[in-house]
Amino acid sequence: MKDELKKLQNELEDAIKAVTSLDTLREIEVAFFGRKGKLTNLLKNLKDLPDSVRKEVGALGNTIKHDAQVLLNDIKVKLETGLDDELVDVFDPTVPGKKPLIGSLHPHTQMINSLNEAFLSLGFEIYDGPEISSEAFVFDNLNFPDDHPAREDMDTYWLAGSESKKASDRMCLRPHLTGGSIRYMKENQPPFRFVYPGRVFRSEATDAKHEKTFYQYEALMIDKHMPFSAGQLMIETILERVFGYKVETRMRAGFFPFVEPGFEIDMRLKENITGTEKGKKLTQWMEIMPGGPPHPNVLRAAGLDPEKWQGFYINIGLDRLVMMKHAIDDVRLFHSGDIRFLDQF
Amino acid sequence: MFLSLNWIKEYVNIPEDVTLEQLSHDLTMATVEVEDIIEQAQQYKNMVVGRIVEIKKHPDADKLQLAMTDIGGGEVKQIVCGGINLFEGMKVAVALPGSFVRWHGEGDLIELKKTKIRGEESFGMICASAEIGLGDLYPEQDDREIMNISHIDADAGTSLAQALGLNDALIEIDNKSLTNRPDLWCHYGIARELAAIYNTKLNQPKLRKLDNKKGNDFKINISSDDCLRYIGVVVENIEVKPSPEWIRKRLSYAGIRSINNIVDLTNYVMLDIGEPMHAFDFDKIDTSIVVRSANLNEELNLLGGDNVKLQTSHLVIADSKKPIALAGIKGGEYSGVLDSTNSVVFEAAIFDPISIRRTATQLEQRTDASMRHEKGIDTDRALVAMERLLFLLQELQPDIKIKSVVDVNPRPTKQNKVVLTRDFIVSRLGQELSIKSIVDILERLEFTVKVKADELTVEVPTWRSTGDVSIPEDIVEEVARIYGYDNLERFSPVVTLEEAVYQPEFERVRELRNFLAFQAGLHEVYNYPWVQDRIVTNLDLSMNEMVEIAHPPSEQQKFLQTSLVTNLIETVEKNIKHNDEFGIFEVARVFQKNKTSHFSVDGEKLPYQPKRLAGAVVGDNDEEVYEKAKGICELLFDKFHIPLVSVISNDLPKWLDARKSQGFIHDKELYGFVGFLSGNASKSFGFNKKSVCFFEIYLTEVQGLISFSENKYKPLPQFPGVTRDIAIEVPLSVKWKDISELVSDSSDLLVSVDLFDVYKGKHISEGRKSVAFRLEFMSEQRTLESDEIDVIVSEIIKKLENNFEAVLRK
């Protein structure tokens, strides 16, 4: 009987090798292991064997059955899933994925969004003022004396028909955002914490570093007690968002009519950032924004008592931040409307 | 502005452990921005004195020679040189390989390398003075000459810096950081600041004290309020000749060319003390000086050759007959000091800064003098400057005779007085500081302080009293910057806890942008607010509704846009060259003259400047781009709960093609549109025969329509619906709106009518189109039977046949 079993095993192995489809596989299963299958029939005779060999032959029969079933099962899985070796060769997993067609947000929008988010988490509001303003809110309220050269230096775009009238009638495309914050303060009750993103306009010759239309991001806090270091908190909030790590900053003496004392705020990036700006290595201190407590005359213009209220203001050039973040070398690209540029962000 | 470190050190003992880098940092942090420090030892590295041993012709170039040059250490090297003044035995400045020179005195510094010029080896370069920054100090007659230093007592091979005594360091300061500090436009001023920063001794300038009045044969008459002080001193027995080298050198560092010892001395004192001075030839003017407003159209020939025509707002220095100088800006040619001059009137005067600035700007005569005057110099400085000049003059020419001294001082600078408390300072610094340390800092800056309990009465020195320091906040700044901003304690502000900020309008715009970019697949663009004239003309926009710029970016861009579409047209033109199908959008303000903005306050009448959202979809087929653009808008209305519907409208902008556009309305008001430019306008733009569909939504106005109550859940259907697809053929002129209205009215069970295909062409008769749509029927009470729906559908088909000559397609 042992010989018969061995013979059956060979027969079974040959049959398994010849399997090409699930149908033939099923036929083999029925032919050998079915109720009337060859192996089943043979094993029925076990009970007639003497005790001495029954155990051994029984074990052999079970091994044959088990091994064959494992083999058949493997083949079955392959046939069912189609993962046959030959079939695997036909499928090409190296083709690129098909990305969904989407548009893009302007890099400035992305920058403003992430700055807004950071400031909102600090409890700041967002303000959005008019782009055409009167001279009163662009210069007068900001402590620019009548003859201050900055009134001319700003190269403001005045509107036609607003020559030599009173300040509230002389209108221009705003050359900076700062005056708008006085509008906000006039309409709201202190304390204040708000940011003010927006575009500004100056009559400058355009080149890779200069634009006639550019973007600023302003932040202002006014409270009963607001020491200088509050300013540094705002600054570091911005820069950490932009660069993804804590950027070293410093405040040093600077002069702007609307703040007193005035600060120039510098930053220094980590060593591993390469590239240059104005021929200076980026790891050197770089001037990035003016800031300081609003001048008492500015607080007065906003209807606040400078004896009671203190504040800190910063105004950052957004174009420059975006340029640094993405290593963009020409500011004019921002207004190019060129999808080949915009699609990269 | 460039400052000489050696010069500064004459006035202040900078602590020895302070490196140049540290000095630059300290000055930058506390006072003014140091842009660069140039050490001459570095600048002239690898440059030596050379002696020309032999001159040979260059075999291959007429204008070049081969100068065999002794560069010391027994080495004679061949250097190719084009100088026309070469001679054997001449001592020259040799820039060896590795040194930096400025080619022909222009452009960037270039590193020299051993090279061949027209086939001949050249070991470095024999320099012209301008090529190594010495053009002012050693000017050449002809720009083909090279610098001749034969007179210098130095052997070949001596370092050039040592041979020429170039052992200074030049500190470059950003002028913009000095605009509010008239006291810092000179070496003494910066030295005074450094003395305060390092708490070290300041040496006073050496002066020759003047008697208040001397002589009576010379008069000064001031007839304008714009002259605050005028000191005139007549000096005789003057010998005009070249200045000594140390003066010429210092002037050259500041970029001032040496003229003669007298003119140079006035410039030297300006750089020294910060007060611009002038010297007139006394024999050329009569015995009085008048400071007056110019007469209309009076003319004056200035030093350097410019002729200016004056107005009455300009201030001049004149004698009894004619103007001899543009006050505080530039002297006149006629009374200039020449070699033949014997007697000189020296002027130290203070003028109104605004008057000087306006005149200098109007006449385009901004000079070193006017730049200083327009910052506001205190009147005391005029006397110091005059006494300094006379001291230096007497050192150079002991035989001079001071003949007359006149000092008219009608509007002396008053010292400002500021009263404040220690608390005021401490609360702003966020830092405890004792009265003693506050007083110490202020006294280092030469402020006088009187203390009474917690109150400080601070007297500001005159040189800080012309506008710079006048209020308590200014004193805070002085204390903080000298104490060191870096040294202040850092802590987060303590703020009042407030309600959380909720500003849905900003959140919504942000989400709208995300929707358009990432769901609708459009690219966001930023455009200028002004629009090209050709677009204004082609769209026939009404110019009197448009805001105009007085001095526009260009003559063709005077108007601000009234619709974002105007500039999107240009963006489409630009992108059509590179893309077949694309979409763009912009969110920005537009400007309308005939309506007033809600931003107006305090009597303002600002033009209306609402926000708009607009876009363009570009492709090959009108129907496709229209459906895409309109689909974007309609989905946007759904998602953001904007109650707008699209309809045929008579209120659309005239530049749209009314037959191919629709308006977005609510309550009969127009809030935007979608569609095409009118045929004529469209043809005038570079659209390359592409289909371009625009849309614009009046964002500011739409914000008011949005209500959150619209966002309510609808229960899911309880019974299954039945759908039927119908395709009919109708004449091309039949509009979907009419079909859908007719169908919708046909049964209460009909819940939706959705168009899914419109087709023209093959298999469809001429002049007709196929329109396919899906009907969905549903009841809230029961499951519908197929038979009852069949009845309804055949009624619908019959209506369509009757009304639109429809033929059912099978």
GROMACS .gro file of C-alpha atoms in nm, chain A residues 101-110 112-114 116-117 120 123-137 141 146-149 152 156-161 163 166 168-169 171 173-174 183 186-187 189-193 199 201-203 206 211-213 215 221 223-230 232-233 236 249-255 260-264 266 280 285 287 294-296 306-310 332 334-340 342-343 345, chain B residues 25 28-33 35 174 176-177 179-180 354 357-358 361 374 424 426-431 468 471-478 480-481 485-486 488-499 501-503 505-507 510 513-514 516-530 547-554 557 560-561 564 571 574-575 578-579 582-586 588-591 597-609 611:
model
  228
  101LEU     CA    1  -0.552   6.906  -1.285
  102ILE     CA    2  -0.555   7.191  -1.036
  103GLY     CA    3  -0.472   7.559  -1.049
  104SER     CA    4  -0.260   7.756  -0.807
  105LEU     CA    5  -0.267   8.031  -0.549
  106HIS     CA    6  -0.040   8.329  -0.607
  107PRO     CA    7   0.268   8.297  -0.382
  108HIS     CA    8   0.173   8.626  -0.212
  109THR     CA    9  -0.170   8.487  -0.125
  110GLN     CA   10  -0.004   8.182   0.026
  112ILE     CA   11  -0.048   8.623   0.350
  113ASN     CA   12  -0.258   8.319   0.443
  114SER     CA   13   0.011   8.166   0.653
  116ASN     CA   14  -0.268   8.565   0.894
  117GLU     CA   15  -0.305   8.222   1.044
  120LEU     CA   16  -0.500   8.492   1.430
  123GLY     CA   17  -0.569   8.685   1.882
  124PHE     CA   18  -0.507   8.943   1.609
  125GLU     CA   19  -0.778   9.073   1.378
  126ILE     CA   20  -0.737   9.133   1.007
  127TYR     CA   21  -0.795   9.478   0.862
  128ASP     CA   22  -0.833   9.572   0.499
  129GLY     CA   23  -0.845   9.941   0.410
  130PRO     CA   24  -0.897  10.145   0.095
  131GLU     CA   25  -0.630  10.156  -0.174
  132ILE     CA   26  -0.715  10.511  -0.269
  133SER     CA   27  -0.669  10.735   0.031
  134SER     CA   28  -0.654  11.106   0.106
  135GLU     CA   29  -0.330  11.279   0.193
  136ALA     CA   30  -0.462  11.318   0.548
  137PHE     CA   31  -0.435  10.945   0.608
  141ASN     CA   32  -0.192  11.173   1.047
  146ASP     CA   33   0.428  11.956   0.578
  147ASP     CA   34   0.772  11.992   0.431
  148HIS     CA   35   0.898  11.647   0.513
  149PRO     CA   36   1.105  11.519   0.222
  152GLU     CA   37   0.813  11.374  -0.209
  156THR     CA   38   0.322  10.890  -0.465
  157TYR     CA   39   0.069  10.847  -0.746
  158TRP     CA   40  -0.166  11.140  -0.694
  159LEU     CA   41  -0.502  11.131  -0.865
  160ALA     CA   42  -0.578  11.376  -1.142
  161GLY     CA   43  -0.775  11.674  -1.022
  163GLU     CA   44  -0.383  11.934  -0.697
  166LYS     CA   45  -0.709  12.052   0.131
  168SER     CA   46  -0.882  11.540   0.283
  169ASP     CA   47  -0.942  11.611  -0.088
  171MET     CA   48  -0.621  11.169  -0.309
  173LEU     CA   49  -0.299  10.544  -0.453
  174ARG     CA   50  -0.161  10.470  -0.107
  183ARG     CA   51  -0.875  10.438   1.005
  186LYS     CA   52  -1.064  10.552   1.477
  187GLU     CA   53  -1.346  10.304   1.426
  189GLN     CA   54  -1.200  10.066   2.075
  190PRO     CA   55  -0.855   9.990   2.220
  191PRO     CA   56  -0.678   9.768   2.307
  192PHE     CA   57  -0.592   9.670   1.950
  193ARG     CA   58  -0.417   9.378   1.795
  199ARG     CA   59  -0.077   9.636  -0.188
  201PHE     CA   60   0.189  10.188  -0.514
  202ARG     CA   61   0.491  10.403  -0.589
  203SER     CA   62   0.605  10.578  -0.900
  206THR     CA   63   1.086   9.907  -1.240
  211GLU     CA   64   0.802   9.746  -0.868
  212LYS     CA   65   0.540  10.014  -0.904
  213THR     CA   66   0.291   9.792  -0.722
  215TYR     CA   67   0.289   9.436  -0.105
  221MET     CA   68  -0.059   9.618   1.894
  223ASP     CA   69  -0.239   9.825   2.492
  224LYS     CA   70  -0.187   9.985   2.831
  225HIS     CA   71   0.159   9.843   2.862
  226MET     CA   72   0.353   9.746   2.553
  227PRO     CA   73   0.730   9.743   2.591
  228PHE     CA   74   0.966   9.719   2.294
  229SER     CA   75   1.012   9.346   2.332
  230ALA     CA   76   0.647   9.297   2.233
  232GLN     CA   77   1.016   9.131   1.874
  233LEU     CA   78   0.747   8.873   1.947
  236GLU     CA   79   0.965   8.640   1.528
  249THR     CA   80   1.651   8.903   1.479
  250ARG     CA   81   1.777   9.228   1.619
  251MET     CA   82   1.637   9.577   1.659
  252ARG     CA   83   1.859   9.878   1.610
  253ALA     CA   84   1.823  10.253   1.592
  254GLY     CA   85   1.641  10.381   1.286
  255PHE     CA   86   1.432  10.682   1.194
  260GLU     CA   87   0.931  10.702   1.826
  261PRO     CA   88   1.175  10.550   1.895
  262GLY     CA   89   1.226  10.411   1.548
  263PHE     CA   90   1.378  10.074   1.480
  264GLU     CA   91   1.532   9.904   1.188
  266ASP     CA   92   1.731   9.298   1.092
  280LYS     CA   93   2.584   9.019   0.066
  285TRP     CA   94   2.231   9.068   0.905
  287GLU     CA   95   1.738   9.486   0.703
  294PRO     CA   96   0.360  10.472   1.718
  295HIS     CA   97   0.464  10.835   1.759
  296PRO     CA   98   0.245  11.021   2.014
  306PRO     CA   99  -0.050  10.875   2.432
  307GLU     CA  100  -0.022  10.900   2.810
  308LYS     CA  101  -0.254  10.601   2.846
  309TRP     CA  102  -0.179  10.386   2.546
  310GLN     CA  103   0.141  10.234   2.421
  332ARG     CA  104   0.838   9.173  -1.177
  334PHE     CA  105   0.473   8.858  -0.943
  335HIS     CA  106   0.268   9.069  -1.182
  336SER     CA  107   0.358   8.874  -1.494
  337GLY     CA  108   0.044   8.660  -1.475
  338ASP     CA  109   0.256   8.391  -1.641
  339ILE     CA  110   0.116   8.048  -1.557
  340ARG     CA  111   0.458   7.891  -1.612
  342LEU     CA  112   0.251   8.071  -1.101
  343ASP     CA  113   0.217   7.695  -1.141
  345PHE     CA  114   0.390   7.738  -0.608
  370HIS     CA  115   2.828   9.662   1.501
  373THR     CA  116   2.499  10.028   1.374
  374MET     CA  117   2.302   9.910   1.675
  375ALA     CA  118   2.306  10.240   1.861
  376THR     CA  119   2.321  10.512   1.602
  377VAL     CA  120   2.365  10.478   1.227
  378GLU     CA  121   2.401  10.196   0.982
  380GLU     CA  122   2.750   9.966   0.544
  519ASP     CA  123   2.424  10.479   0.497
  521LYS     CA  124   1.948  10.743   0.486
  522SER     CA  125   2.011  10.642   0.845
  524THR     CA  126   1.845  11.200   0.791
  525ASN     CA  127   1.724  11.293   1.138
  699ILE     CA  128   1.335  12.373   0.416
  702ARG     CA  129   1.611  12.177   0.033
  703ARG     CA  130   1.352  12.333  -0.195
  706THR     CA  131   1.584  12.038  -0.553
  719GLU     CA  132   1.869  12.071   0.484
  769PHE     CA  133   0.771  10.669   3.169
  771VAL     CA  134   1.087  10.206   3.247
  772SER     CA  135   0.740  10.113   3.123
  773ARG     CA  136   0.844  10.155   2.760
  774LEU     CA  137   1.174   9.978   2.792
  775GLY     CA  138   1.016   9.697   2.986
  776GLN     CA  139   1.324   9.714   3.202
  813ASP     CA  140   1.568  11.569   1.660
  816ILE     CA  141   0.948  11.500   2.343
  817PRO     CA  142   0.973  11.240   2.622
  818GLU     CA  143   0.964  10.952   2.370
  819ASP     CA  144   1.283  11.095   2.216
  820ILE     CA  145   1.454  11.071   2.554
  821VAL     CA  146   1.339  10.709   2.587
  822GLU     CA  147   1.507  10.639   2.255
  823GLU     CA  148   1.833  10.799   2.367
  825ALA     CA  149   1.744  10.270   2.509
  826ARG     CA  150   1.989  10.290   2.224
  830TYR     CA  151   1.849   9.729   2.255
  831ASP     CA  152   2.023   9.391   2.273
  833LEU     CA  153   1.691   9.487   2.715
  834GLU     CA  154   1.509   9.201   2.882
  835ARG     CA  155   1.281   9.006   2.653
  836PHE     CA  156   0.931   8.911   2.757
  837SER     CA  157   0.594   8.860   2.596
  838PRO     CA  158   0.346   9.140   2.634
  839VAL     CA  159   0.068   9.104   2.886
  840VAL     CA  160  -0.254   9.172   2.701
  841THR     CA  161  -0.617   9.195   2.794
  842LEU     CA  162  -0.807   8.877   2.717
  843GLU     CA  163  -1.071   8.944   2.458
  844GLU     CA  164  -1.342   8.765   2.267
  846VAL     CA  165  -1.173   8.709   1.667
  847TYR     CA  166  -1.440   8.612   1.417
  848GLN     CA  167  -1.420   8.766   1.071
  850GLU     CA  168  -1.565   8.778   0.536
  851PHE     CA  169  -1.189   8.716   0.536
  852GLU     CA  170  -1.227   8.345   0.593
  855ARG     CA  171  -0.966   8.273   0.157
  858ARG     CA  172  -0.956   8.146  -0.353
  859ASN     CA  173  -0.881   7.790  -0.248
  861LEU     CA  174  -1.100   7.849  -0.751
  862ALA     CA  175  -0.743   7.727  -0.744
  863PHE     CA  176  -0.776   7.373  -0.620
  864GLN     CA  177  -1.126   7.271  -0.722
  865ALA     CA  178  -1.192   7.479  -1.030
  866GLY     CA  179  -0.833   7.444  -1.149
  867LEU     CA  180  -0.770   7.815  -1.211
  868HIS     CA  181  -0.442   7.996  -1.155
  869GLU     CA  182  -0.450   8.304  -0.938
  870VAL     CA  183  -0.290   8.613  -1.093
  871TYR     CA  184  -0.207   8.956  -0.949
  872ASN     CA  185  -0.249   9.247  -1.188
  873TYR     CA  186  -0.183   9.619  -1.169
  874PRO     CA  187  -0.474   9.846  -1.081
  875TRP     CA  188  -0.426  10.058  -1.394
  892VAL     CA  189  -1.032  10.731  -1.176
  893GLU     CA  190  -0.734  10.898  -1.345
  894ILE     CA  191  -0.375  10.921  -1.216
  895ALA     CA  192  -0.208  11.262  -1.246
  896HIS     CA  193   0.139  11.132  -1.331
  897PRO     CA  194   0.066  10.777  -1.442
  898PRO     CA  195   0.308  10.485  -1.473
  899SER     CA  196   0.300  10.547  -1.846
  902GLN     CA  197  -0.195  10.370  -1.836
  905LEU     CA  198  -0.767  10.264  -1.294
  906GLN     CA  199  -0.971   9.961  -1.382
  909LEU     CA  200  -1.094   9.315  -1.329
  916THR     CA  201  -0.303   8.818  -1.891
  919LYS     CA  202   0.025   8.666  -2.259
  920ASN     CA  203  -0.056   8.307  -2.161
  923HIS     CA  204   0.224   7.905  -2.411
  924ASN     CA  205  -0.099   7.723  -2.326
  927PHE     CA  206  -0.618   7.727  -1.913
  928GLY     CA  207  -0.806   7.930  -1.659
  929ILE     CA  208  -0.705   8.226  -1.440
  930PHE     CA  209  -0.865   8.433  -1.167
  931GLU     CA  210  -0.798   8.741  -0.959
  933ALA     CA  211  -0.874   9.267  -0.624
  934ARG     CA  212  -1.031   9.609  -0.596
  935VAL     CA  213  -1.175   9.811  -0.882
  936PHE     CA  214  -1.227  10.188  -0.875
  942SER     CA  215  -1.644  10.468  -0.075
  943HIS     CA  216  -1.767  10.370   0.269
  944PHE     CA  217  -1.406  10.406   0.385
  945SER     CA  218  -1.436  10.785   0.364
  946VAL     CA  219  -1.399  10.965   0.698
  947ASP     CA  220  -1.311  11.317   0.814
  948GLY     CA  221  -1.459  11.484   0.506
  949GLU     CA  222  -1.300  11.250   0.256
  950LYS     CA  223  -1.482  11.165  -0.066
  951LEU     CA  224  -1.288  10.859  -0.171
  952PRO     CA  225  -1.396  10.688  -0.491
  953TYR     CA  226  -1.589  10.362  -0.459
  954GLN     CA  227  -1.334  10.078  -0.445
  956LYS     CA  228  -1.354   9.403  -0.424
   0.00000   0.00000   0.00000
